[in-house]
C-alpha positions as semicolon CSV with decimal commas, in nm:
position;residue;x (nm);y (nm);z (nm)
1;M;1,458;1,401;-1,814
2;S;1,034;1,411;-1,736
3;A;0,946;1,460;-1,357
4;S;0,763;1,152;-1,375
5;S;1,061;0,852;-1,565
6;G;1,207;0,858;-1,165
7;S;0,854;0,650;-1,071
8;L;0,525;0,530;-1,233
9;I;0,346;0,685;-1,016
10;R;0,240;0,952;-1,198
11;P;0,450;0,773;-1,564
12;G;0,412;1,042;-1,876
13;L;0,145;1,003;-1,958
14;T;-0,011;1,154;-1,725
15;T;0,244;1,433;-1,714
16;P;0,301;1,635;-2,071
17;V;0,625;1,711;-2,122
18;A;0,690;1,971;-2,456
19;S;1,030;1,829;-2,694
20;Q;1,154;1,721;-2,984
21;L;1,220;1,449;-3,108
22;A;1,598;1,417;-3,141
23;E;1,566;1,448;-2,819
24;I;1,338;1,149;-2,717
25;K;1,623;0,985;-3,018
26;L;1,926;1,142;-2,783
27;R;1,764;1,006;-2,465
28;L;1,758;0,639;-2,628
29;R;2,071;0,610;-2,735
30;K;2,222;0,684;-2,378
31;K;2,019;0,412;-2,252
32;V;2,094;0,152;-2,525
33;P;2,498;0,022;-2,477
34;L;2,390;-0,005;-2,013
35;L;2,106;-0,199;-2,135
36;A;2,250;-0,418;-2,451
37;G;2,460;-0,574;-2,187
38;K;2,202;-0,780;-2,109
39;D;2,074;-0,943;-2,336
40;V;1,720;-1,008;-2,288
41;R;1,715;-0,664;-2,361
42;R;1,919;-0,644;-2,700
43;E;1,681;-0,660;-2,930
44;R;1,417;-0,500;-2,806
45;I;1,523;-0,188;-2,695
46;P;1,518;-0,065;-3,134
47;Y;1,145;-0,213;-3,086
48;Y;1,045;0,034;-2,796
49;E;1,293;0,279;-2,995
50;A;1,073;0,256;-3,348
51;I;0,773;0,282;-3,111
52;S;0,800;0,572;-2,922
53;S;0,918;0,750;-3,212
54;E;0,582;0,696;-3,375
55;L;0,473;0,811;-3,088
56;Y;0,569;1,083;-3,074
57;E;0,539;1,183;-3,462
58;R;0,190;1,137;-3,432
59;G;0,181;1,383;-3,138
60;Y;0,105;1,132;-2,841
61;T;0,433;1,307;-2,689
62;D;0,318;1,198;-2,317
63;G;0,273;0,848;-2,480
64;A;0,630;0,838;-2,614
65;F;0,774;0,941;-2,335
66;L;0,605;0,628;-2,126
67;V;0,727;0,392;-2,321
68;L;1,035;0,625;-2,225
69;D;0,982;0,504;-1,912
70;L;0,917;0,201;-1,924
71;I;1,197;0,078;-2,069
72;E;1,368;0,275;-1,738
73;F;1,132;0,073;-1,526
74;E;1,205;-0,285;-1,676
75;D;1,517;-0,236;-1,645
76;R;1,548;-0,202;-1,307
77;N;1,299;-0,438;-1,216
78;V;1,255;-0,717;-1,496
79;W;1,492;-0,955;-1,456
80;P;1,735;-1,102;-1,765
81;T;1,853;-1,416;-1,938
82;S;2,060;-1,481;-2,136
83;E;1,910;-1,890;-2,283
84;P;1,801;-1,809;-2,687
85;A;1,440;-2,006;-2,665
86;V;1,367;-1,790;-2,312
87;E;1,430;-1,514;-2,557
88;R;1,344;-1,583;-2,864
89;R;0,941;-1,611;-2,709
90;R;1,064;-1,292;-2,454
91;L;1,119;-1,082;-2,773
92;R;0,773;-1,210;-2,973
93;N;0,562;-1,169;-2,700
94;S;0,646;-0,783;-2,599
95;R;0,605;-0,737;-2,966
96;K;0,303;-0,871;-3,000
97;L;0,201;-0,688;-2,618
98;L;0,431;-0,371;-2,769
99;D;0,211;-0,322;-3,151
100;Y;-0,120;-0,329;-2,892
101;L;0,029;-0,089;-2,658
102;L;0,136;0,128;-2,942
103;S;-0,252;0,166;-3,116
104;S;-0,379;0,210;-2,670
105;L;-0,112;0,473;-2,561
106;A;-0,314;0,611;-2,891
107;R;-0,602;0,613;-2,827
108;A;-0,578;0,707;-2,500
109;Q;-0,374;1,008;-2,553
110;Q;-0,670;1,108;-2,820
111;Y;-0,968;1,066;-2,589
112;K;-0,763;1,263;-2,285
113;S;-0,725;1,552;-2,523
114;E;-1,099;1,495;-2,661
115;G;-1,163;1,531;-2,246
116;Q;-1,331;1,214;-2,307
117;Y;-1,170;1,062;-1,952
118;E;-1,405;0,799;-1,868
119;R;-1,315;0,663;-2,191
120;E;-0,939;0,735;-2,122
121;T;-0,915;0,540;-1,786
122;E;-1,102;0,203;-1,998
123;E;-0,833;0,191;-2,181
124;L;-0,557;0,224;-1,973
125;Y;-0,714;-0,033;-1,746
126;G;-0,782;-0,226;-2,067
127;V;-0,396;-0,241;-2,106
128;A;-0,334;-0,373;-1,770
129;R;-0,611;-0,636;-1,740
130;K;-0,393;-0,745;-2,120
131;F;-0,081;-0,726;-2,009
132;E;-0,151;-0,885;-1,643
133;R;-0,192;-1,207;-1,904
134;D;0,143;-1,259;-1,957
135;A;0,337;-1,385;-1,593
136;E;0,590;-1,229;-1,731
137;K;0,467;-0,865;-1,800
138;R;0,218;-0,820;-1,523
139;W;0,527;-0,576;-1,347
140;L;0,313;-0,398;-1,656
141;A;0,047;-0,492;-1,613
142;R;0,082;-0,272;-1,255
143;Q;0,202;-0,010;-1,323
144;F;-0,041;0,034;-1,583
145;Y;-0,305;-0,079;-1,313
146;L;-0,159;0,298;-1,097
147;I;-0,183;0,513;-1,446
148;A;-0,546;0,411;-1,502
149;L;-0,670;0,464;-1,128
150;E;-0,417;0,819;-1,132
151;R;-0,635;0,906;-1,463
152;S;-0,975;0,883;-1,342
153;G;-0,952;1,166;-1,063
154;D;-1,016;1,287;-1,407
155;V;-1,346;1,110;-1,474
156;P;-1,709;1,297;-1,342
157;S;-1,863;1,196;-0,981
158;P;-2,146;1,050;-1,068
159;V;-1,910;0,778;-1,296
160;R;-1,564;0,792;-1,075
161;P;-1,676;0,604;-0,767
162;K;-1,774;0,239;-0,948
163;L;-1,495;0,266;-1,249
164;Q;-1,226;0,351;-0,948
165;A;-1,423;0,046;-0,786
166;K;-1,422;-0,174;-1,044
167;L;-1,056;-0,016;-1,070
168;R;-0,965;-0,130;-0,747
169;Y;-1,105;-0,518;-0,740
170;Y;-0,894;-0,572;-1,109
171;Y;-0,573;-0,431;-0,924
172;A;-0,639;-0,631;-0,554
173;K;-0,670;-0,988;-0,803
174;L;-0,339;-0,872;-0,977
175;L;-0,130;-0,846;-0,663
176;L;-0,291;-1,121;-0,460
177;Q;-0,091;-1,352;-0,749
178;L;0,178;-1,130;-0,736
179;K;0,205;-1,217;-0,379
180;K;0,166;-0,858;-0,200
181;A;-0,151;-0,950;0,004
182;V;-0,191;-0,628;0,252
183;Q;-0,181;-0,458;-0,067
184;A;-0,447;-0,613;-0,194
185;M;-0,643;-0,609;0,163
186;Q;-0,584;-0,163;0,113
187;Q;-0,673;-0,186;-0,271
188;L;-1,039;-0,398;-0,147
189;E;-1,145;-0,177;0,032
190;D;-1,037;0,147;-0,058
191;A;-1,282;-0,014;-0,351
192;E;-1,571;-0,085;-0,098
193;K;-1,568;0,295;0,031
194;A;-1,553;0,422;-0,379
195;L;-1,885;0,226;-0,337
196;T;-2,077;0,330;-0,041
197;L;-2,006;0,693;-0,111
198;A;-2,187;0,584;-0,464
199;H;-2,483;0,479;-0,195
200;S;-2,473;0,755;-0,024
201;K;-2,467;1,063;-0,299
202;G;-2,732;0,809;-0,538
203;Y;-2,494;0,713;-0,817
204;P;-2,546;0,435;-1,032
205;V;-2,383;0,170;-0,868
206;R;-2,533;-0,129;-1,041
207;Q;-2,226;-0,330;-1,203
208;T;-2,140;-0,654;-1,229
209;L;-1,858;-0,878;-1,340
210;Q;-1,666;-0,913;-1,670
211;E;-1,571;-1,273;-1,609
212;N;-1,981;-1,335;-1,493
213;R;-2,215;-1,080;-1,538
214;A;-2,498;-1,260;-1,263
215;E;-2,205;-1,155;-0,995
216;R;-2,257;-0,781;-0,888
217;L;-1,920;-0,602;-0,839
218;E;-1,959;-0,514;-0,490
219;V;-2,011;-0,912;-0,412
220;A;-1,725;-0,986;-0,576
221;I;-1,562;-0,719;-0,366
222;N;-1,634;-0,810;-0,058
223;T;-1,571;-1,202;-0,123
224;V;-1,250;-1,107;-0,233
225;L;-1,155;-0,861;0,108
226;F;-1,316;-1,226;0,356
227;E;-1,045;-1,423;0,200
228;V;-0,795;-1,160;0,206
229;Q;-0,850;-1,104;0,567
230;R;-0,955;-1,523;0,618
231;Q;-0,570;-1,551;0,495
232;M;-0,435;-1,300;0,662
233;A;-0,558;-1,459;1,016
234;K;-0,371;-1,765;0,981
235;D;-0,088;-1,622;0,848
236;C;-0,090;-1,415;1,214
237;R;-0,137;-1,676;1,467
238;R;0,146;-1,591;1,621
239;S;0,136;-1,202;1,642
240;P;-0,009;-1,073;1,951
241;L;-0,384;-1,154;1,989
242;W;-0,577;-0,813;1,850
243;M;-0,429;-0,880;1,573
244;Q;-0,546;-1,187;1,497
245;G;-0,926;-1,042;1,591
246;Q;-0,897;-0,777;1,383
247;Y;-0,868;-0,972;1,048
248;V;-1,119;-1,215;1,157
249;R;-1,320;-0,999;1,259
250;G;-1,281;-0,759;0,903
251;A;-1,292;-1,114;0,744
252;H;-1,632;-1,198;0,897
253;Q;-1,785;-0,851;0,824
254;A;-1,689;-0,847;0,465
255;A;-1,842;-1,183;0,433
256;L;-2,192;-1,006;0,563
257;K;-2,182;-0,837;0,333
258;T;-2,228;-1,070;0,010
259;Q;-2,497;-1,228;0,155
260;K;-2,425;-1,544;0,010
261;A;-2,497;-1,888;0,310
262;S;-2,260;-2,056;0,262
263;L;-1,976;-1,834;0,249
264;M;-2,147;-1,650;0,624
265;A;-2,178;-2,005;0,732
266;E;-1,725;-2,046;0,728
267;S;-1,764;-1,722;0,897
268;F;-1,918;-1,774;1,187
269;I;-1,760;-2,075;1,213
270;E;-1,393;-1,925;1,172
271;Y;-1,445;-1,616;1,436
272;G;-1,633;-1,923;1,668
273;D;-1,357;-2,046;1,667
274;F;-1,147;-1,758;1,695
275;L;-1,384;-1,686;2,007
276;A;-1,373;-1,994;2,178
277;T;-0,970;-2,097;2,087
278;E;-0,800;-1,757;2,198
279;A;-1,078;-1,569;2,419
280;H;-1,206;-1,876;2,608
281;D;-1,565;-1,705;2,470
282;Y;-1,813;-2,023;2,441
283;P;-2,112;-1,853;2,523
284;G;-2,000;-1,645;2,229
285;A;-1,896;-1,923;1,947
286;L;-2,206;-2,103;2,065
287;T;-2,445;-1,838;1,946
288;L;-2,174;-1,752;1,672
289;Y;-2,231;-2,131;1,579
290;K;-2,538;-2,228;1,573
291;T;-2,627;-1,894;1,312
292;A;-2,351;-2,146;1,072
293;T;-2,574;-2,404;1,127
294;Q;-2,867;-2,214;1,040
295;Q;-2,669;-2,062;0,744
296;A;-2,497;-2,412;0,639
297;E;-2,864;-2,560;0,592
298;L;-2,991;-2,305;0,366
299;D;-2,773;-2,323;0,145
300;G;-2,806;-2,714;0,145
301;S;-2,520;-2,650;-0,168
302;K;-2,192;-2,784;0,096
303;P;-2,262;-3,083;0,345
304;D;-1,924;-3,068;0,476
305;L;-2,006;-2,739;0,617
306;L;-2,269;-2,788;0,744
307;C;-2,102;-3,140;0,930
308;K;-1,826;-2,886;1,016
309;A;-2,073;-2,633;1,244
310;R;-2,271;-2,895;1,405
311;I;-1,952;-3,055;1,514
312;A;-1,784;-2,737;1,647
313;L;-2,116;-2,642;1,812
314;A;-2,099;-3,036;1,930
315;F;-1,812;-2,971;2,135
316;T;-1,909;-2,613;2,205
317;Y;-2,205;-2,801;2,451
318;H;-1,896;-3,012;2,577
319;R;-1,678;-2,716;2,738
320;L;-2,073;-2,568;2,818
321;R;-2,071;-2,898;2,995
322;D;-2,414;-2,953;2,882
323;P;-2,342;-3,285;2,789
324;A;-2,690;-3,463;2,628
325;K;-2,704;-3,195;2,320
326;C;-2,355;-3,281;2,347
327;E;-2,419;-3,610;2,242
328;E;-2,709;-3,505;2,040
329;L;-2,560;-3,390;1,821
330;L;-2,236;-3,610;1,764
331;Q;-2,549;-3,867;1,677
332;L;-2,633;-3,700;1,436
333;V;-2,325;-3,655;1,291
334;D;-2,263;-3,987;1,287
335;R;-2,515;-4,117;1,190
336;L;-2,555;-3,880;0,900
337;T;-2,090;-3,937;0,804
338;L;-2,177;-4,296;0,898
339;S;-2,293;-4,437;0,508
340;E;-1,926;-4,251;0,392
341;P;-1,638;-4,317;0,623
342;L;-1,346;-4,221;0,406
343;T;-1,428;-3,803;0,448
344;L;-1,334;-3,562;0,621
345;C;-1,652;-3,519;0,777
346;R;-1,601;-3,882;0,934
347;A;-1,265;-3,789;1,036
348;S;-1,332;-3,476;1,227
349;Y;-1,617;-3,645;1,348
350;L;-1,428;-3,938;1,518
351;F;-1,124;-3,744;1,646
352;T;-1,356;-3,464;1,856
353;A;-1,555;-3,783;1,950
354;A;-1,215;-3,983;2,086
355;S;-1,091;-3,642;2,287
356;I;-1,467;-3,559;2,415
357;E;-1,516;-3,960;2,542
358;L;-1,133;-3,955;2,693
359;E;-1,196;-3,582;2,900
360;E;-1,547;-3,767;3,034
361;Q;-1,376;-4,058;3,134
362;A;-1,104;-3,896;3,346
363;K;-1,173;-4,057;3,668
364;P;-0,975;-4,160;4,000
365;E;-0,661;-4,296;4,017
366;E;-0,763;-4,678;4,059
367;E;-0,992;-4,698;3,824
368;A;-0,733;-4,635;3,566
369;P;-0,748;-5,022;3,485
370;E;-1,158;-5,008;3,422
371;R;-1,090;-4,704;3,203
372;T;-0,768;-4,841;2,971
373;K;-1,031;-5,113;2,883
374;L;-1,370;-4,939;2,778
375;A;-1,070;-4,682;2,551
376;A;-0,904;-4,997;2,388
377;S;-1,281;-5,113;2,341
378;K;-1,370;-5,115;1,971
379;Q;-1,635;-4,861;1,957
380;G;-1,357;-4,677;2,245
381;P;-1,205;-4,354;2,129
382;L;-0,870;-4,581;2,097
383;A;-1,039;-4,737;1,770
384;K;-1,199;-4,362;1,667
385;L;-0,801;-4,169;1,649
386;H;-0,632;-4,480;1,457
387;Q;-0,954;-4,447;1,233
388;S;-0,946;-4,088;1,226
389;A;-0,520;-4,080;1,137
390;N;-0,621;-4,281;0,891
391;I;-0,884;-4,074;0,689
392;Y;-0,671;-3,786;0,735
393;R;-0,375;-4,011;0,559
394;H;-0,519;-4,098;0,309
395;F;-0,583;-3,692;0,238
396;R;-0,251;-3,618;0,317
397;Q;-0,380;-3,424;0,629
398;Q;-0,032;-3,357;0,782
399;D;-0,127;-3,139;1,039
400;K;-0,479;-3,367;1,147
401;M;-0,344;-3,702;1,144
402;M;-0,056;-3,611;1,361
403;E;-0,295;-3,498;1,608
404;A;-0,463;-3,807;1,629
405;V;-0,125;-4,032;1,598
406;C;-0,025;-3,782;1,910
407;L;-0,360;-3,881;2,138
408;E;-0,345;-4,213;2,073
409;G;0,003;-4,258;2,172
410;L;-0,017;-4,037;2,444
411;T;-0,345;-4,260;2,587
412;R;-0,155;-4,598;2,547
413;A;0,144;-4,479;2,712
414;A;-0,050;-4,309;2,966
415;P;-0,133;-4,648;3,245
416;P;0,254;-4,819;3,174
417;F;0,376;-4,447;3,259
418;G;0,149;-4,403;3,548
419;A;0,368;-4,755;3,680
420;F;0,686;-4,676;3,532
421;V;0,642;-4,339;3,799
422;K;0,506;-4,502;4,098
423;L;0,853;-4,834;4,023
424;M;1,108;-4,544;3,976
425;S;1,007;-4,340;4,309
426;T;0,960;-4,653;4,457
427;A;1,352;-4,841;4,376
428;I;1,509;-4,463;4,423
429;S;1,385;-4,482;4,753
430;T;1,384;-4,808;4,889
431;S;1,577;-5,100;4,810
432;D;1,771;-5,259;4,537
433;A;1,473;-5,540;4,484
434;A;1,217;-5,255;4,359
435;L;1,465;-5,102;4,131
436;Y;1,521;-5,534;3,953
437;R;1,159;-5,485;3,938
438;M;1,116;-5,164;3,741
439;I;1,417;-5,313;3,510
440;D;1,241;-5,572;3,434
441;W;0,930;-5,408;3,330
442;F;1,180;-5,181;3,088
443;D;1,284;-5,554;2,854
444;E;0,912;-5,605;2,962
445;A;0,750;-5,274;2,783
446;R;1,075;-5,272;2,541
447;P;0,944;-5,332;2,166
448;P;1,110;-5,639;1,985
449;T;1,430;-5,575;1,790
450;P;1,380;-5,642;1,469
451;S;1,648;-5,953;1,308
452;P;1,915;-5,864;1,099
453;A;1,868;-5,897;0,661
454;G;1,847;-6,231;0,616
455;G;1,939;-6,371;0,974
456;Q;1,709;-6,620;1,111
């Protein structure tokens, strides 16, 4: 058995093996009893054997042993099934892909023997891209990305960094499909380092994506890196603050490198949210929100983003006790969102404005009735909270909807709860008459009981 059969990090294609066809067939025959017991492999093993034998007979020994390694890897990692329809589809797909694999491995090894390492790596990369289109073959695509990255080490220096950056970018996108965000982030960071190295040495690096010729590779790398790190920041909100901050700052740096106005606006907002919510650094958050507003205005294609930045800016002015600027921004957002009442921007404005109004209306206890009357008015915070909850419910934003509903409920419950606390303390410490008054209060506050079905 070759040294590479235990791990496809350095597979057979990269490790020359001198052997005989008889030995290859012997290895295959030893594997067949083990694999044939699982229905998913029953028909595919002879096909693997035919390809492996043909590769060997053409002189492509490394390719032949790679196919053997793939059989072994598939046995360990691909879930078997006994459904005939699934089996037929898998076999049909496997034959098409394995025919392609046969010719590609032969070309790759030929390029290697001729010293054309860039073409060899590109061929292997092409195999990876081909296999990743099939969800059942992504395990195989991942192995070919690793093979291509390993082989790229022999590519001459002026071309190698750019080629490795491209490989790592597409490999990272595959890892994200496989739900491996941490590994994807590492690949993207390494891809960026490769481009930085190429820049520093004066190597040619201007390269665009295959599927989007208008976007440069370094911009695409940082765009995906921003998305990955911002998601990881959200996923680790219950982790230590320094960890979340690390991902927030990483996402922000990636966004800046893209030079995309909308992306930078989003990043400035999220970085500002982190400073305001977690660090209570309102002056720092204010600066970030101002920059976010400028970037959103510069982009012009995302009014929702500009609305979000202005609302965040208004709330921060409120925290910094600058009511004039806060009110000015809220009125601006109100005017801009009034014509489209069923939008998330409108909901966000209503909730924020209501929250600020409730804080500003917090007055001494003796003025509670007046405060309650003001809050319940048609333009008051309770009406705003009710409207925002309805909009969030329409867009199925359950967390935001619950936040608005709960704040509305707490606001409505505050006056009667205060009365209840007074009655409770009086009833416990004084007379039976006070206790009866509290019971009467409960009867008045209790919602009516619905009539039984069919009853009067």
